[in-house]
Structure formats: C-alpha cells, structure tokens
mmCIF file of C-alpha atoms in Angstrom:
data_model
loop_
_atom_site.group_PDB
_atom_site.id
_atom_site.type_symbol
_atom_site.label_atom_id
_atom_site.label_comp_id
_atom_site.label_asym_id
_atom_site.label_seq_id
_atom_site.Cartn_x
_atom_site.Cartn_y
_atom_site.Cartn_z
ATOM 1 C CA MET Q 296 2.553 8.031 -4.934
ATOM 2 C CA SER Q 297 2.691 4.982 -7.169
ATOM 3 C CA GLU Q 298 -0.501 3.133 -8.014
ATOM 4 C CA PHE Q 299 1.002 0.111 -6.254
ATOM 5 C CA THR Q 300 1.504 2.029 -3.008
ATOM 6 C CA ALA Q 301 -1.843 3.814 -3.065
ATOM 7 C CA ARG Q 302 -3.801 0.655 -3.727
ATOM 8 C CA ASN Q 303 -2.228 -1.517 -1.053
ATOM 9 C CA ALA Q 304 -1.257 0.796 1.799
ATOM 10 C CA PRO Q 305 -3.787 1.142 4.635
ATOM 11 C CA PRO Q 306 -4.804 4.689 5.641
ATOM 12 C CA ALA Q 307 -2.533 4.638 8.699
ATOM 13 C CA LEU Q 308 0.601 3.855 6.675
ATOM 14 C CA ASP Q 309 3.193 6.634 6.504
ATOM 15 C CA ARG Q 310 3.308 7.334 2.795
ATOM 16 C CA SER Q 311 6.981 8.223 2.380
ATOM 17 C CA ALA Q 312 8.089 9.857 -0.848
ATOM 18 C CA ALA Q 313 10.887 7.377 -1.540
ATOM 19 C CA MET Q 314 8.846 5.343 -4.045
ATOM 20 C CA ILE Q 315 7.633 8.343 -6.064
ATOM 21 C CA GLY Q 316 9.057 8.475 -9.570
ATOM 22 C CA GLU Q 317 9.005 7.036 -13.054
ATOM 23 C CA SER Q 318 12.697 6.294 -13.689
ATOM 24 C CA GLU Q 319 13.707 2.915 -15.038
ATOM 25 C CA PRO Q 320 15.623 1.897 -11.861
ATOM 26 C CA LEU Q 321 12.533 2.613 -9.754
ATOM 27 C CA ARG Q 322 10.262 0.786 -12.197
ATOM 28 C CA ARG Q 323 12.442 -2.311 -11.803
ATOM 29 C CA VAL Q 324 12.234 -2.022 -8.019
ATOM 30 C CA ARG Q 325 8.445 -1.789 -8.133
ATOM 31 C CA ASP Q 326 8.294 -4.874 -10.327
ATOM 32 C CA GLN Q 327 10.442 -6.822 -7.861
ATOM 33 C CA LEU Q 328 8.314 -5.670 -4.943
ATOM 34 C CA ARG Q 329 5.161 -6.933 -6.636
ATOM 35 C CA ARG Q 330 6.750 -10.291 -7.311
ATOM 36 C CA TYR Q 331 8.159 -10.652 -3.797
ATOM 37 C CA ALA Q 332 4.782 -9.816 -2.270
ATOM 38 C CA GLY Q 333 3.403 -13.035 -3.739
ATOM 39 C CA CYS Q 334 5.934 -15.211 -1.917
ATOM 40 C CA ASN Q 335 6.412 -15.930 1.784
ATOM 41 C CA ALA Q 336 10.214 -16.335 1.704
ATOM 42 C CA PRO Q 337 12.565 -14.016 3.630
ATOM 43 C CA VAL Q 338 13.756 -10.900 1.787
ATOM 44 C CA LEU Q 339 17.072 -9.044 2.119
ATOM 45 C CA ILE Q 340 16.958 -5.366 1.099
ATOM 46 C CA GLU Q 341 20.178 -3.429 0.603
ATOM 47 C CA GLY Q 342 20.580 0.254 -0.158
ATOM 48 C CA GLU Q 343 22.281 3.445 0.926
ATOM 49 C CA THR Q 344 21.012 5.460 3.880
ATOM 50 C CA GLY Q 345 17.813 7.290 3.023
ATOM 51 C CA THR Q 346 16.777 5.204 0.001
ATOM 52 C CA GLY Q 347 13.582 3.916 1.634
ATOM 53 C CA LYS Q 348 14.381 0.380 2.797
ATOM 54 C CA GLU Q 349 11.636 0.283 5.422
ATOM 55 C CA LEU Q 350 9.137 1.671 2.934
ATOM 56 C CA ALA Q 351 10.079 -1.090 0.479
ATOM 57 C CA ALA Q 352 9.546 -3.660 3.248
ATOM 58 C CA ARG Q 353 6.118 -2.166 3.958
ATOM 59 C CA GLU Q 354 5.288 -2.301 0.247
ATOM 60 C CA ILE Q 355 6.000 -6.035 0.276
ATOM 61 C CA HIS Q 356 4.017 -6.616 3.449
ATOM 62 C CA TYR Q 357 0.896 -4.642 2.537
ATOM 63 C CA ALA Q 358 0.727 -6.142 -0.969
ATOM 64 C CA SER Q 359 1.052 -9.703 0.366
ATOM 65 C CA ALA Q 360 -1.425 -12.184 1.795
ATOM 66 C CA ARG Q 361 -0.171 -11.046 5.229
ATOM 67 C CA ASN Q 362 -1.451 -7.481 4.782
ATOM 68 C CA LEU Q 363 -4.067 -7.827 7.533
ATOM 69 C CA GLY Q 364 -1.385 -8.913 10.007
ATOM 70 C CA PRO Q 365 0.995 -6.532 11.818
ATOM 71 C CA PHE Q 366 4.156 -5.028 10.381
ATOM 72 C CA VAL Q 367 6.689 -4.922 13.242
ATOM 73 C CA PRO Q 368 9.980 -3.010 12.694
ATOM 74 C CA LEU Q 369 13.094 -3.554 14.828
ATOM 75 C CA ASN Q 370 16.412 -1.709 14.652
ATOM 76 C CA CYS Q 371 18.974 -4.443 15.299
ATOM 77 C CA GLY Q 372 21.639 -1.874 16.171
ATOM 78 C CA ALA Q 373 19.614 -0.936 19.261
ATOM 79 C CA LEU Q 374 19.259 -4.515 20.519
ATOM 80 C CA PRO Q 375 21.735 -5.392 23.323
ATOM 81 C CA ASP Q 376 22.722 -9.045 23.701
ATOM 82 C CA ALA Q 377 21.379 -9.183 27.248
ATOM 83 C CA LEU Q 378 17.863 -8.437 26.026
ATOM 84 C CA LEU Q 379 18.025 -10.082 22.613
ATOM 85 C CA GLU Q 380 16.181 -13.338 23.179
ATOM 86 C CA SER Q 381 13.638 -11.768 25.528
ATOM 87 C CA GLU Q 382 12.940 -8.982 23.027
ATOM 88 C CA LEU Q 383 12.571 -11.338 20.089
ATOM 89 C CA PHE Q 384 11.040 -14.420 21.698
ATOM 90 C CA GLY Q 385 9.480 -13.163 24.939
ATOM 91 C CA HIS Q 386 9.901 -14.495 28.486
ATOM 92 C CA ARG Q 387 7.980 -16.130 31.311
ATOM 93 C CA ARG Q 388 7.488 -14.566 34.697
ATOM 94 C CA GLY Q 389 10.518 -15.141 36.936
ATOM 95 C CA ALA Q 390 12.820 -16.060 34.044
ATOM 96 C CA PHE Q 391 15.235 -13.359 35.234
ATOM 97 C CA THR Q 392 15.410 -10.711 37.949
ATOM 98 C CA ASP Q 393 13.167 -8.072 36.357
ATOM 99 C CA ALA Q 394 10.712 -10.505 34.761
ATOM 100 C CA ARG Q 395 7.712 -9.662 36.967
ATOM 101 C CA SER Q 396 5.241 -10.911 34.384
ATOM 102 C CA SER Q 397 5.219 -13.065 31.261
ATOM 103 C CA GLU Q 398 5.612 -11.015 28.076
ATOM 104 C CA PRO Q 399 5.458 -12.001 24.415
ATOM 105 C CA GLY Q 400 8.351 -11.100 22.128
ATOM 106 C CA LEU Q 401 8.322 -9.352 18.777
ATOM 107 C CA VAL Q 402 8.010 -12.658 16.932
ATOM 108 C CA GLU Q 403 4.661 -13.162 18.678
ATOM 109 C CA TYR Q 404 3.593 -9.564 18.123
ATOM 110 C CA ALA Q 405 4.261 -10.045 14.420
ATOM 111 C CA ARG Q 406 2.295 -13.325 14.236
ATOM 112 C CA GLY Q 407 0.456 -13.516 10.938
ATOM 113 C CA GLY Q 408 2.430 -10.552 9.622
ATOM 114 C CA SER Q 409 6.005 -9.443 8.939
ATOM 115 C CA LEU Q 410 9.020 -8.738 11.157
ATOM 116 C CA PHE Q 411 11.309 -6.095 9.675
ATOM 117 C CA LEU Q 412 14.913 -6.319 10.918
ATOM 118 C CA ASP Q 413 16.758 -3.115 10.012
ATOM 119 C CA GLU Q 414 20.563 -2.801 10.257
ATOM 120 C CA ILE Q 415 20.808 -6.590 10.247
ATOM 121 C CA ASP Q 416 24.599 -6.353 9.797
ATOM 122 C CA SER Q 417 24.928 -4.917 13.330
ATOM 123 C CA LEU Q 418 23.805 -8.147 15.048
ATOM 124 C CA SER Q 419 26.369 -9.653 17.407
ATOM 125 C CA PRO Q 420 27.520 -13.281 16.920
ATOM 126 C CA HIS Q 421 25.192 -14.370 19.746
ATOM 127 C CA ALA Q 422 22.244 -12.564 18.164
ATOM 128 C CA GLN Q 423 23.025 -14.104 14.784
ATOM 129 C CA THR Q 424 22.924 -17.599 16.300
ATOM 130 C CA ALA Q 425 19.566 -16.958 17.946
ATOM 131 C CA LEU Q 426 18.055 -15.647 14.708
ATOM 132 C CA LEU Q 427 19.477 -18.553 12.694
ATOM 133 C CA ARG Q 428 17.576 -21.069 14.840
ATOM 134 C CA LEU Q 429 14.322 -19.237 14.084
ATOM 135 C CA LEU Q 430 14.966 -19.156 10.343
ATOM 136 C CA GLN Q 431 16.107 -22.785 10.130
ATOM 137 C CA ASN Q 432 12.960 -24.455 11.445
ATOM 138 C CA GLY Q 433 10.479 -21.687 12.248
ATOM 139 C CA GLU Q 434 10.552 -22.541 15.952
ATOM 140 C CA PHE Q 435 11.587 -20.578 19.023
ATOM 141 C CA ARG Q 436 11.522 -20.844 22.781
ATOM 142 C CA ALA Q 437 10.592 -17.988 25.139
ATOM 143 C CA VAL Q 438 13.141 -17.272 27.871
ATOM 144 C CA GLY Q 439 12.398 -19.431 30.914
ATOM 145 C CA GLU Q 440 10.047 -21.709 28.967
ATOM 146 C CA ARG Q 441 10.651 -25.331 27.933
ATOM 147 C CA PRO Q 442 8.111 -25.955 25.141
ATOM 148 C CA LEU Q 443 8.966 -24.812 21.623
ATOM 149 C CA ARG Q 444 6.593 -22.459 19.846
ATOM 150 C CA THR Q 445 6.006 -22.240 16.110
ATOM 151 C CA ALA Q 446 6.549 -18.869 14.486
ATOM 152 C CA ASP Q 447 4.116 -17.516 11.919
ATOM 153 C CA VAL Q 448 6.034 -14.528 10.631
ATOM 154 C CA ARG Q 449 7.803 -13.393 7.494
ATOM 155 C CA ILE Q 450 11.307 -12.008 7.982
ATOM 156 C CA ILE Q 451 12.359 -8.964 5.938
ATOM 157 C CA ALA Q 452 15.893 -7.731 6.685
ATOM 158 C CA ALA Q 453 17.700 -4.590 5.547
ATOM 159 C CA THR Q 454 21.179 -3.101 5.624
ATOM 160 C CA ASN Q 455 23.008 -0.123 4.145
ATOM 161 C CA ALA Q 456 26.148 -2.256 3.794
ATOM 162 C CA SER Q 457 26.932 -5.153 1.495
ATOM 163 C CA LEU Q 458 26.047 -8.161 3.623
ATOM 164 C CA ALA Q 459 28.016 -10.462 1.301
ATOM 165 C CA ALA Q 460 31.119 -8.323 1.906
ATOM 166 C CA THR Q 461 30.442 -8.432 5.653
ATOM 167 C CA VAL Q 462 30.365 -12.244 5.410
ATOM 168 C CA GLU Q 463 33.690 -12.280 3.546
ATOM 169 C CA ALA Q 464 35.172 -10.037 6.230
ATOM 170 C CA GLY Q 465 34.198 -12.629 8.856
ATOM 171 C CA ARG Q 466 31.723 -10.391 10.693
ATOM 172 C CA PHE Q 467 28.517 -12.173 9.682
ATOM 173 C CA ARG Q 468 27.561 -15.841 9.580
ATOM 174 C CA ARG Q 469 27.485 -17.245 6.077
ATOM 175 C CA ASP Q 470 24.680 -19.696 6.891
ATOM 176 C CA LEU Q 471 22.528 -16.876 8.283
ATOM 177 C CA TYR Q 472 23.228 -14.765 5.197
ATOM 178 C CA TYR Q 473 21.851 -17.515 2.950
ATOM 179 C CA ARG Q 474 18.807 -17.949 5.201
ATOM 180 C CA LEU Q 475 18.045 -14.238 5.006
ATOM 181 C CA SER Q 476 18.494 -13.785 1.260
ATOM 182 C CA PRO Q 477 16.349 -16.215 -0.764
ATOM 183 C CA LEU Q 478 14.899 -13.010 -2.229
ATOM 184 C CA TYR Q 479 17.221 -10.049 -2.673
ATOM 185 C CA LEU Q 480 16.653 -6.398 -3.596
ATOM 186 C CA VAL Q 481 18.954 -3.389 -4.006
ATOM 187 C CA LEU Q 482 17.352 0.070 -3.865
ATOM 188 C CA PRO Q 483 18.814 2.642 -6.286
ATOM 189 C CA PRO Q 484 20.330 5.835 -4.848
ATOM 190 C CA LEU Q 485 18.625 9.110 -5.732
ATOM 191 C CA ARG Q 486 21.504 10.198 -7.997
ATOM 192 C CA GLU Q 487 20.758 7.251 -10.317
ATOM 193 C CA ARG Q 488 17.037 7.980 -10.635
ATOM 194 C CA GLY Q 489 17.187 10.746 -13.254
ATOM 195 C CA GLY Q 490 14.056 12.864 -13.489
ATOM 196 C CA ASP Q 491 12.627 11.421 -10.272
ATOM 197 C CA LEU Q 492 14.497 14.163 -8.395
ATOM 198 C CA ARG Q 493 12.238 16.914 -9.786
ATOM 199 C CA LEU Q 494 9.100 14.931 -8.963
ATOM 200 C CA LEU Q 495 10.326 14.238 -5.449
ATOM 201 C CA ALA Q 496 11.447 17.820 -4.831
ATOM 202 C CA GLN Q 497 8.025 19.213 -5.724
ATOM 203 C CA HIS Q 498 6.145 16.459 -3.872
ATOM 204 C CA LEU Q 499 8.161 17.036 -0.705
ATOM 205 C CA LEU Q 500 7.725 20.801 -1.005
ATOM 206 C CA ASP Q 501 3.949 20.442 -1.421
ATOM 207 C CA ASP Q 502 3.834 18.065 1.533
ATOM 208 C CA ALA Q 503 5.888 20.365 3.781
ATOM 209 C CA VAL Q 504 3.718 23.375 2.874
ATOM 210 C CA ARG Q 505 0.581 21.384 3.634
ATOM 211 C CA ARG Q 506 1.897 20.271 7.034
ATOM 212 C CA LEU Q 507 3.000 23.805 7.902
ATOM 213 C CA ASP Q 508 -0.282 25.371 6.695
ATOM 214 C CA GLY Q 509 1.565 27.577 4.251
ATOM 215 C CA SER Q 510 0.888 28.953 0.772
ATOM 216 C CA PRO Q 511 1.744 26.921 -2.361
ATOM 217 C CA ARG Q 512 5.417 27.161 -3.339
ATOM 218 C CA GLY Q 513 7.594 26.047 -6.205
ATOM 219 C CA TRP Q 514 11.177 25.786 -7.498
ATOM 220 C CA SER Q 515 12.978 27.919 -10.031
ATOM 221 C CA ASP Q 516 14.563 26.102 -12.989
ATOM 222 C CA ASP Q 517 18.032 27.155 -11.809
ATOM 223 C CA ALA Q 518 17.376 25.695 -8.366
ATOM 224 C CA LEU Q 519 16.189 22.380 -9.829
ATOM 225 C CA GLN Q 520 19.282 22.230 -12.028
ATOM 226 C CA ALA Q 521 21.459 22.856 -8.970
ATOM 227 C CA LEU Q 522 19.675 20.055 -7.097
ATOM 228 C CA GLY Q 523 20.350 17.771 -10.036
ATOM 229 C CA ARG Q 524 24.096 18.413 -9.843
ATOM 230 C CA HIS Q 525 24.299 17.285 -6.199
ATOM 231 C CA ASP Q 526 25.125 13.592 -5.583
ATOM 232 C CA TRP Q 527 22.739 13.220 -2.558
ATOM 233 C CA PRO Q 528 24.702 10.942 -0.197
ATOM 234 C CA GLY Q 529 21.701 11.033 2.170
ATOM 235 C CA ASN Q 530 19.291 10.308 -0.691
ATOM 236 C CA VAL Q 531 15.572 11.055 -0.228
ATOM 237 C CA ARG Q 532 16.007 11.730 3.484
ATOM 238 C CA GLU Q 533 18.599 14.413 2.730
ATOM 239 C CA LEU Q 534 16.259 16.022 0.183
ATOM 240 C CA GLU Q 535 13.406 15.914 2.694
ATOM 241 C CA ASN Q 536 15.555 17.649 5.320
ATOM 242 C CA LEU Q 537 16.570 20.340 2.824
ATOM 243 C CA VAL Q 538 12.963 21.069 1.881
ATOM 244 C CA LEU Q 539 11.918 21.400 5.526
ATOM 245 C CA ARG Q 540 14.832 23.730 6.250
ATOM 246 C CA LEU Q 541 13.934 25.924 3.273
ATOM 247 C CA CYS Q 542 10.288 26.112 4.319
ATOM 248 C CA MET Q 543 11.249 27.137 7.862
ATOM 249 C CA HIS Q 544 13.829 29.763 6.884
ATOM 250 C CA CYS Q 545 12.546 31.287 3.634
ATOM 251 C CA ASP Q 546 9.335 33.166 2.862
ATOM 252 C CA GLU Q 547 9.687 33.334 -0.913
ATOM 253 C CA ARG Q 548 7.021 31.652 -3.047
ATOM 254 C CA VAL Q 549 9.625 30.468 -5.569
ATOM 255 C CA LEU Q 550 12.753 28.842 -4.133
ATOM 256 C CA ASP Q 551 15.853 29.732 -6.129
ATOM 257 C CA LEU Q 552 19.636 29.593 -5.904
ATOM 258 C CA ALA Q 553 19.775 32.307 -3.264
ATOM 259 C CA GLN Q 554 17.609 30.304 -0.874
ATOM 260 C CA LEU Q 555 19.635 27.135 -1.516
ATOM 261 C CA ALA Q 556 22.827 29.044 -0.756
ATOM 262 C CA GLN Q 557 21.367 30.296 2.530
ATOM 263 C CA ALA Q 558 20.078 26.857 3.543
ATOM 264 C CA VAL Q 559 23.268 24.885 2.809
ATOM 265 C CA PRO Q 560 26.112 27.258 1.860
ATOM 266 C CA ALA Q 561 28.701 24.468 1.985
ATOM 267 C CA ILE Q 562 26.993 22.773 -0.986
ATOM 268 C CA TRP Q 563 25.127 25.447 -2.935
ATOM 269 C CA GLY Q 564 26.927 28.614 -1.911
ATOM 270 C CA GLY Q 565 28.885 28.674 -5.152
ATOM 271 C CA ALA Q 566 25.713 28.423 -7.221
ATOM 272 C CA ALA Q 567 24.136 31.672 -6.026
ATOM 273 C CA PRO Q 568 24.317 34.627 -8.441
ATOM 274 C CA ILE Q 569 26.318 37.557 -7.025
ATOM 275 C CA PRO Q 570 25.575 41.164 -8.109
ATOM 276 C CA ALA Q 571 28.440 43.063 -9.754
ATOM 277 C CA ALA Q 572 28.344 45.566 -6.898
ATOM 278 C CA GLN Q 573 29.550 42.888 -4.499
ATOM 279 C CA PRO Q 574 33.097 41.956 -5.603
ATOM 280 C CA LEU Q 575 34.188 40.525 -2.266
ATOM 281 C CA ALA Q 576 31.010 38.498 -1.991
ATOM 282 C CA ALA Q 577 31.716 37.166 -5.471
ATOM 283 C CA ARG Q 578 35.144 36.038 -4.319
ATOM 284 C CA ALA Q 579 33.472 34.244 -1.434
ATOM 285 C CA TYR Q 580 31.712 32.170 -4.051
ATOM 286 C CA GLY Q 581 34.961 31.150 -5.725
ATOM 287 C CA GLN Q 582 35.173 33.966 -8.334
ATOM 288 C CA ASP Q 583 38.672 34.997 -7.314
ATOM 289 C CA ASP Q 584 40.398 35.589 -10.632
ATOM 290 C CA GLU Q 585 41.727 39.030 -9.711
ATOM 291 C CA ARG Q 586 43.945 37.553 -6.995
ATOM 292 C CA GLY Q 587 44.899 34.495 -8.971
ATOM 293 C CA GLU Q 588 45.021 32.497 -5.763
ATOM 294 C CA SER Q 589 44.530 28.760 -5.452
ATOM 295 C CA GLY Q 590 45.256 25.993 -3.000
ATOM 296 C CA PHE Q 591 44.255 25.370 0.598
ATOM 297 C CA ALA Q 592 44.837 28.887 1.976
ATOM 298 C CA ALA Q 593 42.739 30.534 -0.720
ATOM 299 C CA ALA Q 594 39.995 27.919 -0.387
ATOM 300 C CA LYS Q 595 39.923 28.430 3.380
ATOM 301 C CA ARG Q 596 39.675 32.203 3.005
ATOM 302 C CA ARG Q 597 36.867 31.867 0.454
ATOM 303 C CA ALA Q 598 35.001 29.481 2.759
ATOM 304 C CA ILE Q 599 35.204 32.007 5.606
ATOM 305 C CA GLU Q 600 34.026 34.817 3.327
ATOM 306 C CA LEU Q 601 31.186 32.623 2.077
ATOM 307 C CA PHE Q 602 30.068 31.887 5.625
ATOM 308 C CA GLU Q 603 30.207 35.561 6.591
ATOM 309 C CA TYR Q 604 28.274 36.644 3.501
ATOM 310 C CA GLY Q 605 25.565 33.995 4.049
ATOM 311 C CA TYR Q 606 25.325 34.776 7.761
ATOM 312 C CA LEU Q 607 25.084 38.541 7.246
ATOM 313 C CA THR Q 608 22.518 38.202 4.471
ATOM 314 C CA GLU Q 609 20.266 36.050 6.658
ATOM 315 C CA LEU Q 610 20.893 38.295 9.681
ATOM 316 C CA MET Q 611 19.745 41.397 7.792
ATOM 317 C CA ARG Q 612 16.705 39.553 6.498
ATOM 318 C CA ARG Q 613 15.720 38.636 10.062
ATOM 319 C CA ALA Q 614 16.363 42.194 11.219
ATOM 320 C CA GLY Q 615 14.280 43.679 8.393
ATOM 321 C CA GLY Q 616 17.329 45.615 7.154
ATOM 322 C CA ASN Q 617 17.700 47.427 10.471
ATOM 323 C CA VAL Q 618 21.404 47.598 11.359
ATOM 324 C CA SER Q 619 20.828 48.361 15.028
ATOM 325 C CA ARG Q 620 18.492 45.392 15.392
ATOM 326 C CA ALA Q 621 20.919 43.160 13.484
ATOM 327 C CA ALA Q 622 23.759 44.208 15.794
ATOM 328 C CA LEU Q 623 21.618 43.307 18.801
ATOM 329 C CA LEU Q 624 20.642 39.917 17.343
ATOM 330 C CA SER Q 625 24.237 39.020 16.505
ATOM 331 C CA GLY Q 626 25.879 40.431 19.624
ATOM 332 C CA THR Q 627 28.110 42.591 17.420
ATOM 333 C CA GLU Q 628 29.080 46.238 17.923
ATOM 334 C CA ARG Q 629 26.984 48.299 15.494
ATOM 335 C CA ARG Q 630 29.897 50.147 13.904
ATOM 336 C CA GLN Q 631 31.821 46.942 13.305
ATOM 337 C CA LEU Q 632 28.738 45.305 11.802
ATOM 338 C CA GLY Q 633 28.272 48.286 9.492
ATOM 339 C CA LYS Q 634 31.847 47.880 8.208
ATOM 340 C CA MET Q 635 31.254 44.189 7.481
ATOM 341 C CA LEU Q 636 28.008 44.935 5.647
ATOM 342 C CA LYS Q 637 29.766 47.583 3.560
ATOM 343 C CA ARG Q 638 32.617 45.189 2.846
ATOM 344 C CA TYR Q 639 30.215 42.635 1.396
ATOM 345 C CA GLY Q 640 27.986 45.207 -0.315
ATOM 346 C CA ILE Q 641 24.914 44.077 1.629
ATOM 347 C CA GLU Q 642 22.083 46.586 1.529
ATOM 348 C CA ARG Q 643 20.792 48.004 4.796
ATOM 349 C CA HIS Q 644 18.539 50.756 6.069
ATOM 350 C CA CYS Q 645 17.990 52.360 9.430
ATOM 351 C CA PRO Q 646 14.315 53.157 9.971
ATOM 352 C CA ASP Q 647 15.046 53.983 13.595
ATOM 353 C CA GLY Q 648 17.588 56.564 12.562
ATOM 354 C CA GLY Q 649 20.276 54.682 14.451
#
C-alpha cells in the first residue's frame, strides 16, 4: 500500500491492491491524485476495466478537505430514466404513485463529501440533461418540490471508454463533457506497469491466504515470468481472480507453471512443462512437430487434448490417484477412463484394488 493511501484512508476503507507499485506510470498517477485532492473541481477518470477507477476516486476524496464527509458511489449503468431524478435529487411525499414518504437523493447523502459516478458514458440523454443542470450552477430540485436546493458535493466521474470519442460519436453531450472534465486522469493498464505485476501478485496472494486462513505461499520464477507475458485485459481484477482461483484449487506452497495451467489452461496451458513420458500430452501443449500439422484443425485438436489433459490431471488429484473414485466423480466408465489416463501418461494407483 502506498504511503499516500495508508496515511489518508480511514480504517473502514477497502484497501484495494490497484495502487500498489513503484512503476513510473503509477508514480505519475499518484502525483496527479495528490494535486487533484487539493482542488474542489470535478474530476474525470478514464481507464480500462479493472484498473482501479473507484479506488483512485477514493484516494482523491480521502486526501481532500472533504475527507470527513461521505463518499457515495453510483453505477450510472444501473440507473433507469424513470428513477433518475428521484435517485439523484430525492422526492417529496406524494410526488408520484409510490412516494409514500419524502426521501433525500444521493446528492443530499453526499453533502459535504464526494459523489462518484461510475460508467458515466452510459447515461441516457435525459439523464445527461439532469446532471448538466447540477454541474452548471450547483442547484437542484427534488421531485415534487418547488424550491431549489444548493448542492455541496464534489463530482468524480469515471468511464472505461474514451468520453471524448463518445462525444464525437454523438452519444454524449459536449457541454456536459466539459463540465465533468476540468481535471482529467487516465489510469495505466497493468501491462504498462512493469515490475508492479510481481509486487501485486505477491500482495494479492498474501491477502488471499490471510483471508482463507491458509499457510504462507509464494510464486516460482517461471510462474512470475509467465504472468509477465500475459497482457491482462482485465487488469488488477483479473489478477485478483486468478490468485483466488489458485488458492481454492491448489494446495502447493509454491505456485508454478503447472498450477497456472490447471487454473486457466486457455492462457497458460502451453507454458506448463510436459514430461518426456507424455508425448500426447506434449502435443496438447502445442509441441506437435512429429505430425507437422498446422492450421485450424490442428489447433482445435490440440485445444481438445489440452482440455482433456488438464481435466484428467485435476480429476486424479481430487481422487487421490484412485481410478475407481475418479471414474465415479467424472461419471465415466472405469475402463474407458483408464484408457484415457494411459493415453496421456497420467500416473494412477488403485489402493482399493479396483
């Protein structure tokens, strides 16, 4: 956790791993966050899925003069037009059929703090107009109420798309775009953060082990190198999901290429070392020189073999090497399963004599 995060986040804040690292792109982001925290202007944060946009918004909020006020997040993609103004601005009793009591909106809940609007690009034209009025003069009117109220809230918006490109495509109001983006920040994807990947991988592994009450675990050098070759389209969230999956499915103290191949064979299956005694398994991992095949048909066959090899390996691990138990778990006839295991050179034993 960065010094900036640890110093300013309250104990209840979810300390996500997205801001852990020492790469130059992340250092620049931290510097911008510190600067933006000292200003009360709206902020627009852009970045790919899983890069930590909400965490960056929280960093700004908790390092600002508004840190004692609430941080209120809202996913704009989940806000239907029919409920938009009531959700944002509140309503008075009797304003519409189901309004049995007066209720404040999120703008009031966030008074003195920050309102985080995620997926801002998903707002409908009607929603964009309603938000523009708030940003233009800082005033709003609750549904069913005549007097105007003054908002005391900082707006921080986020999107995983280019909002400028959305404006050019005619799907977002240009005037609202300029109101939302006096301050602008782009979060770097994980693949551009260099050595941060190793720090994050170990931090997430330590965190998962702690939450699952397990023993300390680590990564092999080969596994870390394999992680570094992946482009991480899901960024830190994808890495977090991988770590959790490994912790739930593997018992080894050191996670290596074999565990990666079992967890996500479609990505890391080809990285796992295959013993010489398993020629067909080796072909499943793309080592198919003896056939000299290439193209779609060969790739499809190798993918099927890779799936079967990974499935059978995990099946035998769960069954403790017992073929009869493995056949029961998989719903496969024991003799047929034995042929498949022999075909892939997967070791087995039969303690029950079966």
